[in-house]
Amino acid sequence: MARRLSYSARYHHPAEKVYQALSMREFWDAQMEEFRKLTPQSEIETYTVDANGIDVVLKQVLPRTELPAIAQTVMSKDMVITRNEALGPFDPENTKGTYTASIPAGPGSLTGTQELFPTDTGCTIRRTTEVKVFIPFINGKLEQMMLVNLVDLFRGEAEFTSGWIDANL
């Protein structure tokens, strides 16, 4: 059974400025530099910004030895995570997009939608995630662990994004 999570990152910046940051290669390069503090193998595989919006593919390698014990039982090698972040063209009312994460030979899937929209105090990015693990008996524990880690990831990314915007735009 899949588990779902909705997470909202609130910014004091206007939606247009957050979108501008997300559309800049310098932003993603800086974010990868930050990721390398935890996962030394973190890189941008592809980066495209055009009339269709923003499409970025990120790749991170988590050494098997650093995975929680329960995850080590199903991962016999280092965990290679490929993440695709996509946002459509900027819409001042509501910019929509998707994201996915995949792990070769991984035991499940992670998909989600995201929306960037204005608020009275700035803007919000709302992410709605669905996680599925296809291993009987431990699927629920792994799904819950993934969602807890996603909250930490989304929170950290929001803090990074806000700080990067303050320093660069």
mmCIF file of C-alpha atoms in Angstrom:
data_model
loop_
_atom_site.group_PDB
_atom_site.id
_atom_site.type_symbol
_atom_site.label_atom_id
_atom_site.label_comp_id
_atom_site.label_asym_id
_atom_site.label_seq_id
_atom_site.Cartn_x
_atom_site.Cartn_y
_atom_site.Cartn_z
ATOM 1 C CA MET A 1 0.000 0.000 0.000
ATOM 2 C CA ALA A 2 1.360 3.432 -0.914
ATOM 3 C CA ARG A 3 1.887 6.209 1.581
ATOM 4 C CA ARG A 4 1.395 9.886 0.858
ATOM 5 C CA LEU A 5 2.866 13.087 2.188
ATOM 6 C CA SER A 6 2.022 16.722 1.583
ATOM 7 C CA TYR A 7 4.715 19.254 2.467
ATOM 8 C CA SER A 8 4.596 23.031 2.061
ATOM 9 C CA ALA A 9 7.712 25.195 1.976
ATOM 10 C CA ARG A 10 6.873 28.818 2.658
ATOM 11 C CA TYR A 11 9.070 31.629 1.369
ATOM 12 C CA HIS A 12 9.119 35.328 2.151
ATOM 13 C CA HIS A 13 10.102 35.877 -1.487
ATOM 14 C CA PRO A 14 7.600 36.390 -4.309
ATOM 15 C CA ALA A 15 6.846 33.352 -6.495
ATOM 16 C CA GLU A 16 8.545 34.952 -9.502
ATOM 17 C CA LYS A 17 11.834 35.272 -7.584
ATOM 18 C CA VAL A 18 11.720 31.654 -6.373
ATOM 19 C CA TYR A 19 11.009 30.493 -9.929
ATOM 20 C CA GLN A 20 13.875 32.664 -11.168
ATOM 21 C CA ALA A 21 16.255 30.954 -8.728
ATOM 22 C CA LEU A 22 15.029 27.491 -9.723
ATOM 23 C CA SER A 23 15.646 28.357 -13.366
ATOM 24 C CA MET A 24 19.318 29.273 -12.799
ATOM 25 C CA ARG A 25 22.126 26.756 -13.269
ATOM 26 C CA GLU A 26 24.100 28.559 -10.540
ATOM 27 C CA PHE A 27 21.377 27.707 -8.030
ATOM 28 C CA TRP A 28 21.513 23.977 -8.835
ATOM 29 C CA ASP A 29 25.335 23.960 -8.827
ATOM 30 C CA ALA A 30 25.315 25.548 -5.363
ATOM 31 C CA GLN A 31 22.715 23.057 -4.144
ATOM 32 C CA MET A 32 24.830 20.137 -5.381
ATOM 33 C CA GLU A 33 27.810 21.607 -3.540
ATOM 34 C CA GLU A 34 25.685 21.619 -0.383
ATOM 35 C CA PHE A 35 24.505 18.023 -1.007
ATOM 36 C CA ARG A 36 28.140 16.898 -1.313
ATOM 37 C CA LYS A 37 28.579 17.597 2.396
ATOM 38 C CA LEU A 38 26.360 14.544 3.018
ATOM 39 C CA THR A 39 26.661 12.573 -0.217
ATOM 40 C CA PRO A 40 30.030 13.263 -1.874
ATOM 41 C CA GLN A 41 28.761 11.918 -5.199
ATOM 42 C CA SER A 42 26.054 14.459 -6.049
ATOM 43 C CA GLU A 43 25.789 15.883 -9.544
ATOM 44 C CA ILE A 44 23.525 17.439 -12.122
ATOM 45 C CA GLU A 45 22.920 14.986 -14.963
ATOM 46 C CA THR A 46 20.818 17.312 -17.128
ATOM 47 C CA TYR A 47 19.596 20.873 -16.845
ATOM 48 C CA THR A 48 17.098 22.401 -19.250
ATOM 49 C CA VAL A 49 15.254 25.707 -19.066
ATOM 50 C CA ASP A 50 13.142 26.632 -22.072
ATOM 51 C CA ALA A 51 9.613 27.642 -23.086
ATOM 52 C CA ASN A 52 8.303 24.417 -21.494
ATOM 53 C CA GLY A 53 9.729 25.335 -18.082
ATOM 54 C CA ILE A 54 12.453 23.857 -15.901
ATOM 55 C CA ASP A 55 13.677 20.260 -16.048
ATOM 56 C CA VAL A 56 16.610 19.152 -13.904
ATOM 57 C CA VAL A 57 17.889 15.622 -13.317
ATOM 58 C CA LEU A 58 20.031 15.107 -10.233
ATOM 59 C CA LYS A 59 22.038 12.023 -9.312
ATOM 60 C CA GLN A 60 23.247 11.141 -5.835
ATOM 61 C CA VAL A 61 25.069 8.077 -4.551
ATOM 62 C CA LEU A 62 24.556 7.002 -0.949
ATOM 63 C CA PRO A 63 27.110 4.407 0.192
ATOM 64 C CA ARG A 64 25.397 1.217 1.344
ATOM 65 C CA THR A 65 27.332 1.385 4.617
ATOM 66 C CA GLU A 66 25.616 4.692 5.464
ATOM 67 C CA LEU A 67 22.085 3.391 4.888
ATOM 68 C CA PRO A 68 19.869 2.455 7.846
ATOM 69 C CA ALA A 69 20.054 -1.253 8.734
ATOM 70 C CA ILE A 70 16.576 -1.957 7.361
ATOM 71 C CA ALA A 71 17.528 -0.424 4.011
ATOM 72 C CA GLN A 72 20.766 -2.430 3.898
ATOM 73 C CA THR A 73 18.704 -5.622 4.010
ATOM 74 C CA VAL A 74 17.245 -4.841 0.570
ATOM 75 C CA MET A 75 20.124 -2.904 -1.022
ATOM 76 C CA SER A 76 23.159 -5.029 -1.829
ATOM 77 C CA LYS A 77 25.071 -2.102 -3.377
ATOM 78 C CA ASP A 78 25.391 1.640 -2.934
ATOM 79 C CA MET A 79 22.089 3.425 -3.445
ATOM 80 C CA VAL A 80 22.082 5.502 -6.642
ATOM 81 C CA ILE A 81 19.197 7.964 -6.602
ATOM 82 C CA THR A 82 18.177 9.715 -9.796
ATOM 83 C CA ARG A 83 15.801 12.571 -9.173
ATOM 84 C CA ASN A 84 13.894 14.543 -11.782
ATOM 85 C CA GLU A 85 12.552 17.994 -10.866
ATOM 86 C CA ALA A 86 10.219 19.666 -13.371
ATOM 87 C CA LEU A 87 8.198 22.872 -13.274
ATOM 88 C CA GLY A 88 6.128 24.196 -16.146
ATOM 89 C CA PRO A 89 6.421 27.726 -17.497
ATOM 90 C CA PHE A 90 5.995 30.408 -14.844
ATOM 91 C CA ASP A 91 2.363 31.183 -14.054
ATOM 92 C CA PRO A 92 1.885 34.013 -11.529
ATOM 93 C CA GLU A 93 -1.181 32.245 -10.099
ATOM 94 C CA ASN A 94 0.046 28.638 -9.886
ATOM 95 C CA THR A 95 3.076 27.041 -11.547
ATOM 96 C CA LYS A 96 2.712 23.265 -11.622
ATOM 97 C CA GLY A 97 5.263 20.518 -11.938
ATOM 98 C CA THR A 98 6.292 17.018 -11.011
ATOM 99 C CA TYR A 99 9.181 15.180 -9.432
ATOM 100 C CA THR A 100 10.278 11.588 -9.283
ATOM 101 C CA ALA A 101 13.070 9.629 -7.688
ATOM 102 C CA SER A 102 14.266 6.257 -8.867
ATOM 103 C CA ILE A 103 16.786 3.721 -7.659
ATOM 104 C CA PRO A 104 18.045 1.062 -10.099
ATOM 105 C CA ALA A 105 16.903 -2.321 -8.796
ATOM 106 C CA GLY A 106 15.271 -0.428 -5.957
ATOM 107 C CA PRO A 107 12.346 -1.903 -4.112
ATOM 108 C CA GLY A 108 9.844 0.854 -4.843
ATOM 109 C CA SER A 109 8.964 4.188 -6.378
ATOM 110 C CA LEU A 110 8.595 7.827 -5.439
ATOM 111 C CA THR A 111 6.489 10.246 -7.471
ATOM 112 C CA GLY A 112 4.986 13.600 -6.753
ATOM 113 C CA THR A 113 3.464 16.830 -7.889
ATOM 114 C CA GLN A 114 4.529 20.322 -6.945
ATOM 115 C CA GLU A 115 2.911 23.721 -7.127
ATOM 116 C CA LEU A 116 4.452 27.167 -6.737
ATOM 117 C CA PHE A 117 1.890 29.808 -5.851
ATOM 118 C CA PRO A 118 1.793 33.291 -4.289
ATOM 119 C CA THR A 119 0.706 33.964 -0.716
ATOM 120 C CA ASP A 120 0.096 37.164 1.257
ATOM 121 C CA THR A 121 3.626 36.985 2.688
ATOM 122 C CA GLY A 122 5.546 35.643 -0.326
ATOM 123 C CA CYS A 123 4.917 32.224 -1.850
ATOM 124 C CA THR A 124 4.669 28.507 -1.166
ATOM 125 C CA ILE A 125 5.889 25.389 -2.909
ATOM 126 C CA ARG A 126 3.528 22.530 -2.035
ATOM 127 C CA ARG A 127 4.765 19.024 -2.774
ATOM 128 C CA THR A 128 2.509 15.995 -2.673
ATOM 129 C CA THR A 129 4.442 12.732 -2.657
ATOM 130 C CA GLU A 130 3.481 9.095 -3.068
ATOM 131 C CA VAL A 131 5.913 6.388 -1.968
ATOM 132 C CA LYS A 132 5.469 2.695 -2.733
ATOM 133 C CA VAL A 133 7.699 -0.158 -1.592
ATOM 134 C CA PHE A 134 7.073 -3.596 -3.062
ATOM 135 C CA ILE A 135 8.543 -5.810 -0.324
ATOM 136 C CA PRO A 136 6.054 -7.653 1.884
ATOM 137 C CA PHE A 137 6.304 -7.244 5.662
ATOM 138 C CA ILE A 138 8.796 -4.340 5.644
ATOM 139 C CA ASN A 139 7.179 -2.153 2.997
ATOM 140 C CA GLY A 140 5.364 0.021 5.543
ATOM 141 C CA LYS A 141 8.514 0.622 7.610
ATOM 142 C CA LEU A 142 10.554 1.547 4.535
ATOM 143 C CA GLU A 143 7.810 3.817 3.187
ATOM 144 C CA GLN A 144 7.535 5.623 6.514
ATOM 145 C CA MET A 145 11.324 5.985 6.747
ATOM 146 C CA MET A 146 11.403 7.447 3.226
ATOM 147 C CA LEU A 147 8.680 9.984 4.071
ATOM 148 C CA VAL A 148 10.427 11.089 7.272
ATOM 149 C CA ASN A 149 13.648 11.571 5.318
ATOM 150 C CA LEU A 150 11.775 13.484 2.608
ATOM 151 C CA VAL A 151 10.441 15.962 5.162
ATOM 152 C CA ASP A 152 14.020 16.583 6.315
ATOM 153 C CA LEU A 153 15.195 16.902 2.701
ATOM 154 C CA PHE A 154 12.391 19.279 1.695
ATOM 155 C CA ARG A 155 12.940 21.405 4.814
ATOM 156 C CA GLY A 156 16.675 21.600 4.166
ATOM 157 C CA GLU A 157 16.163 22.458 0.509
ATOM 158 C CA ALA A 158 13.700 25.216 1.402
ATOM 159 C CA GLU A 159 16.167 26.739 3.861
ATOM 160 C CA PHE A 160 18.939 26.522 1.274
ATOM 161 C CA THR A 161 16.733 28.061 -1.434
ATOM 162 C CA SER A 162 15.682 30.956 0.765
ATOM 163 C CA GLY A 163 19.259 31.670 1.807
ATOM 164 C CA TRP A 164 20.513 31.392 -1.767
ATOM 165 C CA ILE A 165 17.883 33.854 -2.984
ATOM 166 C CA ASP A 166 18.744 36.285 -0.179
ATOM 167 C CA ALA A 167 22.429 36.138 -1.134
ATOM 168 C CA ASN A 168 22.121 36.072 -4.931
ATOM 169 C CA LEU A 169 18.922 37.738 -6.195
#
